[in-house]
PDB file of C-alpha atoms in Angstrom:
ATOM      1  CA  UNK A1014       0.000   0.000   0.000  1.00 53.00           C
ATOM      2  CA  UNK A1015       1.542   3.191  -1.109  1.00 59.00           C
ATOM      3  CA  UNK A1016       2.057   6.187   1.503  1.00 76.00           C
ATOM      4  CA  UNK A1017      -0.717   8.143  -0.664  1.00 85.00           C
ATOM      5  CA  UNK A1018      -2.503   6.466   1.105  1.00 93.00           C
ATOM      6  CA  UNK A1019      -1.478   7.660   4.471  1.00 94.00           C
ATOM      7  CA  UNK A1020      -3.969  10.381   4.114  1.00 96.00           C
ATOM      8  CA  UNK A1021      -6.662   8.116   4.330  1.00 96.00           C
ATOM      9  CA  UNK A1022      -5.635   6.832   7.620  1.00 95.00           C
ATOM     10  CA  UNK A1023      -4.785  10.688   8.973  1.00 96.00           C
ATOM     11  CA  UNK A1024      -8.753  11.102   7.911  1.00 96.00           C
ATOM     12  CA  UNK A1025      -9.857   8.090  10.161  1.00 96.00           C
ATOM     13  CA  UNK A1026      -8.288   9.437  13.233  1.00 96.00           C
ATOM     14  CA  UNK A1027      -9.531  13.407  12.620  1.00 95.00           C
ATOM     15  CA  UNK A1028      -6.241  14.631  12.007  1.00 96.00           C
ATOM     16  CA  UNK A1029      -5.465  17.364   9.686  1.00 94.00           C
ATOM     17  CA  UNK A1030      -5.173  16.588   5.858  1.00 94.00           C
ATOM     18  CA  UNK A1031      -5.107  17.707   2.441  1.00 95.00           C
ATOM     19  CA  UNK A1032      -8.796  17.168   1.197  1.00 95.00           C
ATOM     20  CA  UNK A1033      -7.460  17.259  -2.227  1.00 96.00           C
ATOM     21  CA  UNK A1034      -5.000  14.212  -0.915  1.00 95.00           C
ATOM     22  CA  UNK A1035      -8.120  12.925   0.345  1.00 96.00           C
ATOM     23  CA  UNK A1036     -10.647  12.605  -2.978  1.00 96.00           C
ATOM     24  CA  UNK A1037      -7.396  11.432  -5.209  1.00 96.00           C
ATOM     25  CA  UNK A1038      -6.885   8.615  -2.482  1.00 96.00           C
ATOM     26  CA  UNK A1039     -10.532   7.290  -2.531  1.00 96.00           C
ATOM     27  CA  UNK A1040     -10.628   7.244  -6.512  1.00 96.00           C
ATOM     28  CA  UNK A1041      -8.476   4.816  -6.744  1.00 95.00           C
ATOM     29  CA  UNK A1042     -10.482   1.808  -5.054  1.00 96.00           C
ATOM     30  CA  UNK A1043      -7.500   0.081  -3.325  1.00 95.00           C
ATOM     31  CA  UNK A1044      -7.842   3.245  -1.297  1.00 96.00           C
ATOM     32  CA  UNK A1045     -11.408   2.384  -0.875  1.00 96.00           C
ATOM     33  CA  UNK A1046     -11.084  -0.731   0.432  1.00 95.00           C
ATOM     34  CA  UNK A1047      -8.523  -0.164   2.681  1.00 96.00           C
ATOM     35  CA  UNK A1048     -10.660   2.792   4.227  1.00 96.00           C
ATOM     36  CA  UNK A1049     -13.529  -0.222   5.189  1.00 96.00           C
ATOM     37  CA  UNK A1050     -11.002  -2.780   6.286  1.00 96.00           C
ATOM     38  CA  UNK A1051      -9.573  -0.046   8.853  1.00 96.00           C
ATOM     39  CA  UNK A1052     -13.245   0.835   9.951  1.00 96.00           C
ATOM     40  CA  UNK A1053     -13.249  -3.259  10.377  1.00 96.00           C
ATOM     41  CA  UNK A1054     -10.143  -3.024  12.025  1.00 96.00           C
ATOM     42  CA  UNK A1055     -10.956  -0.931  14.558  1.00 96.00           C
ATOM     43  CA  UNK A1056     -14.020  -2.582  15.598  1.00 94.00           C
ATOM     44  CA  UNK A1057     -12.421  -6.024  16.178  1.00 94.00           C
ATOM     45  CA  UNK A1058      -9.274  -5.060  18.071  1.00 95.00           C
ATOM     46  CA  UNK A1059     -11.158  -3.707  20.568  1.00 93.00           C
ATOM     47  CA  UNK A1060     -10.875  -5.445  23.873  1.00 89.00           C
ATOM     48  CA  UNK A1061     -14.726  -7.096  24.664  1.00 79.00           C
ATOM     49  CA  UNK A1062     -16.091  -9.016  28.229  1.00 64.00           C
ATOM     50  CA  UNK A1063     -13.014  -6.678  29.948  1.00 65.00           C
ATOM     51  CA  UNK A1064     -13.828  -4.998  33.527  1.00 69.00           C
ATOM     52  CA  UNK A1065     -11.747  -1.858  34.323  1.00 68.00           C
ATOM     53  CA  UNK A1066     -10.564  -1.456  37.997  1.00 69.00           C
ATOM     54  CA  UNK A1067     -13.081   0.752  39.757  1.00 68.00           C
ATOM     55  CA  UNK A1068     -10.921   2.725  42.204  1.00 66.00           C
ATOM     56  CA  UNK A1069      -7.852   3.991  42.077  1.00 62.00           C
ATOM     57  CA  UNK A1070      -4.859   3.005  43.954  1.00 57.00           C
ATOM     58  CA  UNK A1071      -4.290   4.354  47.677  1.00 55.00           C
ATOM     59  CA  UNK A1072      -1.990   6.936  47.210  1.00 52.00           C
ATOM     60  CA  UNK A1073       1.098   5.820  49.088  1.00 49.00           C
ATOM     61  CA  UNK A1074       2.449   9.134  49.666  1.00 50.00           C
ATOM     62  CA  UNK A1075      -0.568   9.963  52.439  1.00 52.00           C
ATOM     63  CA  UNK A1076       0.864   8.364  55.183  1.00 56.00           C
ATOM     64  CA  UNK A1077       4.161  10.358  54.681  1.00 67.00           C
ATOM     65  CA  UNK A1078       2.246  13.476  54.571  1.00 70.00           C
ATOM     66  CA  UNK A1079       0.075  12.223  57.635  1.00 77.00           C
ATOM     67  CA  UNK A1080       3.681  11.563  59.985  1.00 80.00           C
ATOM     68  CA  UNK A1081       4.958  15.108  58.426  1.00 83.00           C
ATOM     69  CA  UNK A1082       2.070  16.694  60.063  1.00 85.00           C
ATOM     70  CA  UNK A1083       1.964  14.948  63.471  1.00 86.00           C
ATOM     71  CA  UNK A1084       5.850  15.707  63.591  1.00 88.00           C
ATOM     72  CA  UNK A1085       5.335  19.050  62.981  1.00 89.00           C
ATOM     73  CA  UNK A1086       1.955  19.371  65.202  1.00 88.00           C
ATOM     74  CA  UNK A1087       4.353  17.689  68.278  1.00 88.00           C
ATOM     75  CA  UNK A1088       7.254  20.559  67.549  1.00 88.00           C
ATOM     76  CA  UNK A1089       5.090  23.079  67.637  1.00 88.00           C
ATOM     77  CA  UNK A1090       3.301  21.872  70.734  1.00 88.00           C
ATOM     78  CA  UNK A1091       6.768  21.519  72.815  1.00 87.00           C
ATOM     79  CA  UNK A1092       7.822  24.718  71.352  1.00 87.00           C
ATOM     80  CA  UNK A1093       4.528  26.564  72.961  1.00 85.00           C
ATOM     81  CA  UNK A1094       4.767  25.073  76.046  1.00 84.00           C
ATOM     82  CA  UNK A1095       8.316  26.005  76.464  1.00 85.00           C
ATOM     83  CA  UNK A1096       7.792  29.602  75.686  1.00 84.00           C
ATOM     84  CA  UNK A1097       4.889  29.810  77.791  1.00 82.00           C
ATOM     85  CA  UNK A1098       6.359  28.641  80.736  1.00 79.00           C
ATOM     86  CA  UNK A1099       9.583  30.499  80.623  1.00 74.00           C
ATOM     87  CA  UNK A1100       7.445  33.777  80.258  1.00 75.00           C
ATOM     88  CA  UNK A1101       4.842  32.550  83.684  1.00 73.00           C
ATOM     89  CA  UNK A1102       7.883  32.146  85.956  1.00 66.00           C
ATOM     90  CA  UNK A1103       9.097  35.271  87.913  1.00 59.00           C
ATOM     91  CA  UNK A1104      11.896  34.815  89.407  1.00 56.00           C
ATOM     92  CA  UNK A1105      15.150  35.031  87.181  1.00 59.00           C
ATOM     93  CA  UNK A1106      17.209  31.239  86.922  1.00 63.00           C
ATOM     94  CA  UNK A1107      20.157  33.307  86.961  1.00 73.00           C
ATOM     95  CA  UNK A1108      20.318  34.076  90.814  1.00 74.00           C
ATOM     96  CA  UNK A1109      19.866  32.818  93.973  1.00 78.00           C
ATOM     97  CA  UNK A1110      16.408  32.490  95.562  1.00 76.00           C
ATOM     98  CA  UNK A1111      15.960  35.179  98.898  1.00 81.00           C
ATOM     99  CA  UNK A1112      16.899  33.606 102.806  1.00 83.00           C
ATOM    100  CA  UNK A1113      13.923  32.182 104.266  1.00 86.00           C
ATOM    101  CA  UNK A1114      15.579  32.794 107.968  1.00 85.00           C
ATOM    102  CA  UNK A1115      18.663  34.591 108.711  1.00 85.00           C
ATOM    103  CA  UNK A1116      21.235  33.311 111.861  1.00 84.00           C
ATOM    104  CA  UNK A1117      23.091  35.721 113.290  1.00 83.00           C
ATOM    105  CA  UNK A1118      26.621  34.369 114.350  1.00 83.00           C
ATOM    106  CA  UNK A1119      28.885  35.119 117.447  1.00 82.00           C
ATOM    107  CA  UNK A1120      32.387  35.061 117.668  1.00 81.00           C
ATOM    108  CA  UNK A1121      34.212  31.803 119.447  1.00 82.00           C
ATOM    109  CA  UNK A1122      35.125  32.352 122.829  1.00 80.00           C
ATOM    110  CA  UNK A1123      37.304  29.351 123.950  1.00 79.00           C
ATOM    111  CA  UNK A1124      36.351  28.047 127.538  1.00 77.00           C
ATOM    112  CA  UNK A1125      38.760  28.834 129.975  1.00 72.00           C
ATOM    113  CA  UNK A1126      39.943  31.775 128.767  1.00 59.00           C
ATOM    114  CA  UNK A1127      42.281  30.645 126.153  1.00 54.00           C
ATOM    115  CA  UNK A1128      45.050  28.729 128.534  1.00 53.00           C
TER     116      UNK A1128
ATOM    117  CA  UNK B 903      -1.620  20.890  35.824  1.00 53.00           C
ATOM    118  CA  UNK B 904      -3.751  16.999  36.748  1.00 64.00           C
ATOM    119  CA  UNK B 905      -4.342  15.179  39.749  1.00 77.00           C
ATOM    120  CA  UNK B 906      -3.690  11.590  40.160  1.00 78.00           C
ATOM    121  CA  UNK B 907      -7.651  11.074  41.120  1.00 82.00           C
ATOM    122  CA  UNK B 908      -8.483  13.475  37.978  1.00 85.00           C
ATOM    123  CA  UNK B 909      -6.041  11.256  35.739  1.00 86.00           C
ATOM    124  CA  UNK B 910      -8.082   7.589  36.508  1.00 89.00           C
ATOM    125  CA  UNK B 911     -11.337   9.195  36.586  1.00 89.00           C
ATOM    126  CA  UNK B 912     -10.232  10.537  33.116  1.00 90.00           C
ATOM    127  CA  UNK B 913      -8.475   7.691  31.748  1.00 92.00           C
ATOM    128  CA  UNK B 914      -8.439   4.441  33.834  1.00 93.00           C
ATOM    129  CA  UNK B 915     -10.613   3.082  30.778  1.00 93.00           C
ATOM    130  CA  UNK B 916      -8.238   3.812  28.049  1.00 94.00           C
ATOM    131  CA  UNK B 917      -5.359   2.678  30.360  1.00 95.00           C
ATOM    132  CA  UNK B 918      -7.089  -0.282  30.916  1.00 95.00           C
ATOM    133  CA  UNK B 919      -8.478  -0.937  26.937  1.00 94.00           C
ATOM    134  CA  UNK B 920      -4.418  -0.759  26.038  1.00 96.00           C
ATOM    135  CA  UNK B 921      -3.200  -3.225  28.431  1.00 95.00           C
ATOM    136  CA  UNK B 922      -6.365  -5.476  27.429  1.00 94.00           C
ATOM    137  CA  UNK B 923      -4.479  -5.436  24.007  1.00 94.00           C
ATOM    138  CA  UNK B 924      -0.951  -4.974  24.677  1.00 94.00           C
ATOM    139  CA  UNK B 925      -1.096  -8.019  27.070  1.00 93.00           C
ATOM    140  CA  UNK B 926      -3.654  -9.785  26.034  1.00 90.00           C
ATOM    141  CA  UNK B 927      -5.371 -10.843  29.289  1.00 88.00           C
ATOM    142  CA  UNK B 928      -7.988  -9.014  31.284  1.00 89.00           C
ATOM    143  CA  UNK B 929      -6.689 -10.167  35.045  1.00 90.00           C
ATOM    144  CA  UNK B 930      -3.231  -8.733  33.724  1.00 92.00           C
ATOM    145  CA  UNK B 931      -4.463  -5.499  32.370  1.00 94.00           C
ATOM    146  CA  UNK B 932      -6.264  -4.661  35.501  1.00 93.00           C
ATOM    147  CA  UNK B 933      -3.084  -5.196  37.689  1.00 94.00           C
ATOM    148  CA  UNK B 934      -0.845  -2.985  35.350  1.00 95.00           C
ATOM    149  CA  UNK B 935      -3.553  -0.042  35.180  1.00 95.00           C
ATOM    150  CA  UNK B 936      -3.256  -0.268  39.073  1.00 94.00           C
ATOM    151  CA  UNK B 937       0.340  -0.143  39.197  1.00 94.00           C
ATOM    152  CA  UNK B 938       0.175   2.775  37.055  1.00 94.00           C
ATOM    153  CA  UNK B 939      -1.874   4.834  38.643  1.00 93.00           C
ATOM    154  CA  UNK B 940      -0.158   3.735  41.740  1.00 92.00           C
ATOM    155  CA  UNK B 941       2.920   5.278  40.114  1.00 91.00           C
ATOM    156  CA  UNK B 942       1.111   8.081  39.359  1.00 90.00           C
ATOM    157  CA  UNK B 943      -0.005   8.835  42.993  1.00 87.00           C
ATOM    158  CA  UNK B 944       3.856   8.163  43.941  1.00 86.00           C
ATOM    159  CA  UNK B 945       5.398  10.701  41.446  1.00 80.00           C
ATOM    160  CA  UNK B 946       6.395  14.305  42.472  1.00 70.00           C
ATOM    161  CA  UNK B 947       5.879  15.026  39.005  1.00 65.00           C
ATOM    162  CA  UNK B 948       3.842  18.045  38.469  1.00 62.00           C
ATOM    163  CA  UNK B 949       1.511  17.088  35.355  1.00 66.00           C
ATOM    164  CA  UNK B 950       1.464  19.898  32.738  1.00 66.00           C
ATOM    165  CA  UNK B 951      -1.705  19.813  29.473  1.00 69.00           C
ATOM    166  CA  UNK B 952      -3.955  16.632  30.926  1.00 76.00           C
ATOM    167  CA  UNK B 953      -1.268  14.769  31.448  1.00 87.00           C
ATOM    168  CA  UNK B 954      -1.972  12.090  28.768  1.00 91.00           C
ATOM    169  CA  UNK B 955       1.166  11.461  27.341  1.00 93.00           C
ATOM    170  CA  UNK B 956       2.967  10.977  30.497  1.00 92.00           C
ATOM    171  CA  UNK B 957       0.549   8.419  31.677  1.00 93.00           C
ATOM    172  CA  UNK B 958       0.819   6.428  28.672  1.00 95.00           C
ATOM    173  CA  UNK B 959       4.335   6.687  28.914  1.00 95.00           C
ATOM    174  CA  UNK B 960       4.390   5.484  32.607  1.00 95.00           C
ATOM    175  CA  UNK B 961       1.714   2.689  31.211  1.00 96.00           C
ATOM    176  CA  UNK B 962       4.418   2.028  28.024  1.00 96.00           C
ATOM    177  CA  UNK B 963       7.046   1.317  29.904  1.00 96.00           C
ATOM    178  CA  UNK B 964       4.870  -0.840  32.353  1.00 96.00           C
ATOM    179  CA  UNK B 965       4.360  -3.232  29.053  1.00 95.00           C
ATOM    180  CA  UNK B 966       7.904  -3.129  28.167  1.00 94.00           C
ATOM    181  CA  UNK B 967       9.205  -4.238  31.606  1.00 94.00           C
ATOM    182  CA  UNK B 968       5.951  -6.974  32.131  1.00 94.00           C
ATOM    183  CA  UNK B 969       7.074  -8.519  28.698  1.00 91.00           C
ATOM    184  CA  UNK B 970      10.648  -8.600  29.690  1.00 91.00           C
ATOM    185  CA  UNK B 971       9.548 -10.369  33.011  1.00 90.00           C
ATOM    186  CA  UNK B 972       7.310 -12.518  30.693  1.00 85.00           C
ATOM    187  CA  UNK B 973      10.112 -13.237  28.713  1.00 83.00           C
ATOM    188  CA  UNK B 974      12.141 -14.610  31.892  1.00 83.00           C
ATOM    189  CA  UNK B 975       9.284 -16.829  33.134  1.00 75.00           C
ATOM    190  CA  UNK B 976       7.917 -18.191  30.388  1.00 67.00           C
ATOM    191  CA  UNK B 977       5.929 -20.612  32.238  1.00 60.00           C
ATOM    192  CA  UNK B 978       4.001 -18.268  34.253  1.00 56.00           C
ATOM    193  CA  UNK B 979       1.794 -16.402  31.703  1.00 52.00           C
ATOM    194  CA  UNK B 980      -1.456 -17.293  31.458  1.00 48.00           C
ATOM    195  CA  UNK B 981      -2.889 -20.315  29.490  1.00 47.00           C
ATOM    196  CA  UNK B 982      -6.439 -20.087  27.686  1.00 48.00           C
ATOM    197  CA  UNK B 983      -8.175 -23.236  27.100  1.00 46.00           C
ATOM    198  CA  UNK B 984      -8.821 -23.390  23.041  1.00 46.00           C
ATOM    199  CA  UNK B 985     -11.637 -25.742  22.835  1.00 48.00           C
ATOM    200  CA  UNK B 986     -13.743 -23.748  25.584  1.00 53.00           C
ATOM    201  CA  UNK B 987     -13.418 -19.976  24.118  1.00 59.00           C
ATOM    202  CA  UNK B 988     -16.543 -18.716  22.690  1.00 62.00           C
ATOM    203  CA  UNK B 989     -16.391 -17.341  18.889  1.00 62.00           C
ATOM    204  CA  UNK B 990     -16.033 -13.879  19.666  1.00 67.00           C
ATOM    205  CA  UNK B 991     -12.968 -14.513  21.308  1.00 73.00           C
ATOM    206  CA  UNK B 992     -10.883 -16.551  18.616  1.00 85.00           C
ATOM    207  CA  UNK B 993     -10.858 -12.957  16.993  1.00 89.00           C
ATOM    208  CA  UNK B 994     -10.112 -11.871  20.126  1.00 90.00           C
ATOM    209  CA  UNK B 995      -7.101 -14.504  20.246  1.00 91.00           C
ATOM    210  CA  UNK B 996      -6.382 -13.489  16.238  1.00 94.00           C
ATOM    211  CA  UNK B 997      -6.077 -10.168  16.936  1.00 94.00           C
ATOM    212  CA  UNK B 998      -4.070 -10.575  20.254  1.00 93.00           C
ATOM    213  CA  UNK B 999      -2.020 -12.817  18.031  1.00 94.00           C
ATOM    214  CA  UNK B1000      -1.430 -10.220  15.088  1.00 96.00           C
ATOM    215  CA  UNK B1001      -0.617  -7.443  17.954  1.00 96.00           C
ATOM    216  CA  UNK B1002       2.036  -9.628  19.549  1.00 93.00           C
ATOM    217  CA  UNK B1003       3.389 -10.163  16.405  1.00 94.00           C
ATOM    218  CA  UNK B1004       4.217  -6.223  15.662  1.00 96.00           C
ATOM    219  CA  UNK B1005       7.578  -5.034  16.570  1.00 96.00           C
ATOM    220  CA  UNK B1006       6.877  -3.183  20.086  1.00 95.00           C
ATOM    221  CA  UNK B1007       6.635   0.383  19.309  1.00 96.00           C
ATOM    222  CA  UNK B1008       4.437  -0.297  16.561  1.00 97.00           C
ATOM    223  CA  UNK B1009       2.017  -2.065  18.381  1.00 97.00           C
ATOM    224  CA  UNK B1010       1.680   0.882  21.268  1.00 97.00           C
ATOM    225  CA  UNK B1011       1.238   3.723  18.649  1.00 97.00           C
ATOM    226  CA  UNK B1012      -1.005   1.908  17.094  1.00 97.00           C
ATOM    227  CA  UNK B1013      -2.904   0.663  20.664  1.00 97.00           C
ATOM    228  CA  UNK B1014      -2.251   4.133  22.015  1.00 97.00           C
ATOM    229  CA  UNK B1015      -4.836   5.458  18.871  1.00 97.00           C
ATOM    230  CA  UNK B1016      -7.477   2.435  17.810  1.00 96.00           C
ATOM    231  CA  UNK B1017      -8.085   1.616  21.700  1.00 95.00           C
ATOM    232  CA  UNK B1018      -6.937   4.474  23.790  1.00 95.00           C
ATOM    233  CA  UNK B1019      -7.939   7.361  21.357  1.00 95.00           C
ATOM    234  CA  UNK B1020      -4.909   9.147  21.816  1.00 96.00           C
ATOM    235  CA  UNK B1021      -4.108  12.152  18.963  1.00 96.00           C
ATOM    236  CA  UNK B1022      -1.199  11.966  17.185  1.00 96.00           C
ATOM    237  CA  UNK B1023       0.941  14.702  19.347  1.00 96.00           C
ATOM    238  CA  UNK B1024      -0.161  13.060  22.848  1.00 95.00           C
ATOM    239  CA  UNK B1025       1.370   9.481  21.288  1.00 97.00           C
ATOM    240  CA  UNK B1026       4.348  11.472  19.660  1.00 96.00           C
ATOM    241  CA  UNK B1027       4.878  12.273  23.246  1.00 95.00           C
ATOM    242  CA  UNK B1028       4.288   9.507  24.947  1.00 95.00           C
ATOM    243  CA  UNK B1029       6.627   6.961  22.399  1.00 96.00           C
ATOM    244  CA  UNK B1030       9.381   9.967  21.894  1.00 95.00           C
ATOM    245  CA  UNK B1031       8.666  10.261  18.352  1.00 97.00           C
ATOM    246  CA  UNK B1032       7.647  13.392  16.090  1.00 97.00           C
ATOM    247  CA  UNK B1033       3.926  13.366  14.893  1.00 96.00           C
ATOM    248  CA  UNK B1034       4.722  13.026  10.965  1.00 95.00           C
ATOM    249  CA  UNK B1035       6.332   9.212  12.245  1.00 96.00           C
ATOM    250  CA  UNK B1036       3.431   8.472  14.365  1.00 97.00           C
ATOM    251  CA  UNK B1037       1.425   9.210  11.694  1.00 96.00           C
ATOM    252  CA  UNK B1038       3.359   6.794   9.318  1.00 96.00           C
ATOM    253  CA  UNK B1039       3.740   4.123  11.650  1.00 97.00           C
ATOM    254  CA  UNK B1040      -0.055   3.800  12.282  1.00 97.00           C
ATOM    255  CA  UNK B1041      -0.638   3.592   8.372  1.00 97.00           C
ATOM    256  CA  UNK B1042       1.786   0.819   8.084  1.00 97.00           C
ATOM    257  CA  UNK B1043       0.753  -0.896  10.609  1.00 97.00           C
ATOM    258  CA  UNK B1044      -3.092  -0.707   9.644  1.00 97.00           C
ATOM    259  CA  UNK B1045      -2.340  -2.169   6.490  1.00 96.00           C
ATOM    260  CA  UNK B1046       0.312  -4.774   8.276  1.00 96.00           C
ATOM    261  CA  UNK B1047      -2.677  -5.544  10.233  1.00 97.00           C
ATOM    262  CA  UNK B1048      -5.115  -5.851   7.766  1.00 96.00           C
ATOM    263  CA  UNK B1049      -3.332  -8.410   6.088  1.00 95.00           C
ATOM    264  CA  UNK B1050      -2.520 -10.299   9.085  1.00 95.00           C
ATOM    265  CA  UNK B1051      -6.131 -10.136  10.042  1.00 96.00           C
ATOM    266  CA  UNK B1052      -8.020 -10.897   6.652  1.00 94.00           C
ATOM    267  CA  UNK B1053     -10.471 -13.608   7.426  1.00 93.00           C
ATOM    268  CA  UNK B1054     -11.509 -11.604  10.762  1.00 93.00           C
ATOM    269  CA  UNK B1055     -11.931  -8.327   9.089  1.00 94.00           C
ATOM    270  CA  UNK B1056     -14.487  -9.944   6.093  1.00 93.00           C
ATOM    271  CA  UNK B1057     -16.370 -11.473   8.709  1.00 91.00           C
ATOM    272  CA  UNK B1058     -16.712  -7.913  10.007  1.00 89.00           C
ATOM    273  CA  UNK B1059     -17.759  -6.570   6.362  1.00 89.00           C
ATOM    274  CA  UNK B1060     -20.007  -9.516   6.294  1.00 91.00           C
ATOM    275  CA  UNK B1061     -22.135  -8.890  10.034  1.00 89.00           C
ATOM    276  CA  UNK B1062     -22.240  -5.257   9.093  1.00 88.00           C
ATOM    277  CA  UNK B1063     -23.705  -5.708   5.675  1.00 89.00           C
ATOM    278  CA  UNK B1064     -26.104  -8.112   7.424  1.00 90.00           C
ATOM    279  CA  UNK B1065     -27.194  -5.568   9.722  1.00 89.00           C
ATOM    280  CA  UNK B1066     -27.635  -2.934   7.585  1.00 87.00           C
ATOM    281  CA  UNK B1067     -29.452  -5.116   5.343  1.00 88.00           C
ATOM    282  CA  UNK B1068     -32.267  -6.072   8.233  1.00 89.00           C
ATOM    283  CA  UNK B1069     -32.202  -1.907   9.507  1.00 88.00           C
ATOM    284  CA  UNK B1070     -33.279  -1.243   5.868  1.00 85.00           C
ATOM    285  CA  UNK B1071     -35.766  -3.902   5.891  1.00 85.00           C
ATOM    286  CA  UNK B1072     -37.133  -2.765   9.128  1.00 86.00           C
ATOM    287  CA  UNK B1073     -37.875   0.456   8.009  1.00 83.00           C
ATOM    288  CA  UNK B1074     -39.697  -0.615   5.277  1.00 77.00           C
TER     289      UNK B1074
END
């Protein structure tokens, strides 16, 4: 089959082409024929009694986005609390807390009088 | 830009149709369309047009690696009992026959437009190739098939003069 016929087949599958390319394909009746055998064609190749698969596959990358988020949640969480307790306390960690009781000490006097 | 759930509501059928083919067995075909959309759903890939040609692709190079596999276990493709098959599926078997027959990227291009309904630019992308040799490669292998598939293809012309002839006599 020559490739003048090519057109024929461009026609078939609503591509562009030459209409002129078209009509001088289709006189000739080898051209014809071969424009009913590819209707045929099509019809028989394709696939009968064949049941798609309904849903689509669980996307895998979900659960990575689901840990991401928990991770992130858990940060922020530890972050918060940090900050918020550092501002609640009052006293500064830098120094030592005020006496609770002060004892006042006297000087040693040996018994005896020192002998 | 397409999602992965817009991509198998849009084309899990066509995916599906050209594995039927490709393959030649339904139970097959419906694992490979999962795995490819299962790719699909893995890929950080952002999908430019309507992301056609790269799903073929993925589903191309699905058929190339399950033959290769195939081609290592011989023993573990599927056997179909002759004597049992209705006779709409020993043109089924024909044509599965005729298909396996084609050298590889023949066979998708032409897949990729009689079953999936691909244009000629989506399968240019999808196989690598420029438009003007998709369009040439389908041609040839129309008439390739043609030949192959003779007896098939009459029977066609003959059912479809039959019905026509029993619509006109209906209507008269």
């Amino acid at each position: 089959m020559s490739t003048a016929h090519e057109v024929i087949s461009a026609f078939l599958d609503d591509e562009p082409f030459d209409p002129q390319d078209l009509a001088s394909a289709l006189d000739d009746p080898a051209g014809r024929t071969l424009l009913i055998d590819s209707l045929m064609l099509r019809r028989i190749v394709q696939p009968v009694d064949a049941i798609p698969p309904m849903k689509a596959a669980a996307p895998a990358r979900r659960f990575g986005w689901r840990v991401a988020a928990a991770a992130a949640m858990f940060v922020v969480t530890l972050t918060g609390g940090y900050l918020v307790g550092e501002r609640r306390s009052t006293a500064p960690v830098d120094e030592a807390p005020p006496p609770t009781r002060v004892v006042q000490a006297v000087p040693f006097v040996p018994a005896g009088g020192g002998r | 830009m397409a999602d992965s759930e817009g991509l198998f509501a849009a084309y899990h059928h066509r995916v599906f149709k050209y594995f039927c083919r490709a393959v030649g067995h339904g139970d097959t075909a419906r694992d490979l369309t999962q795995e490819v959309f299962l790719r699909v759903s893995r890929s950080p890939v952002a999908v430019n047009g309507d992301g056609s040609a790269w799903l073929f692709r993925i589903a191309r190079n699905i058929v190339l690696d399950h033959q290769r596999s195939q081609a290592r276990h011989p023993e573990s493709s599927a056997l179909t009992d002759e004597a049992a098959r209705p006779a709409h599926q020993d043109v089924s078997t024909a044509v599965n026959a005729a298909l396996a027959a084609l050298p590889a990227l023949d066979r998708d291009v032409f897949l990729m437009r009689e079953v999936a309904g691909l244009g000629y630019e989506e399968i240019a992308e999808a196989c690598e190739l420029t438009p003007d040799a998709v369009r040439s490669r389908i041609h040839r292998t129309r008439v390739q098939l043609r030949d192959q598939l003779a007896a098939p293809i009459a029977t066609s012309r003959t059912m479809a003069a039959t019905r026509s002839e029993r619509t006109r006599k209906d209507d008269q």
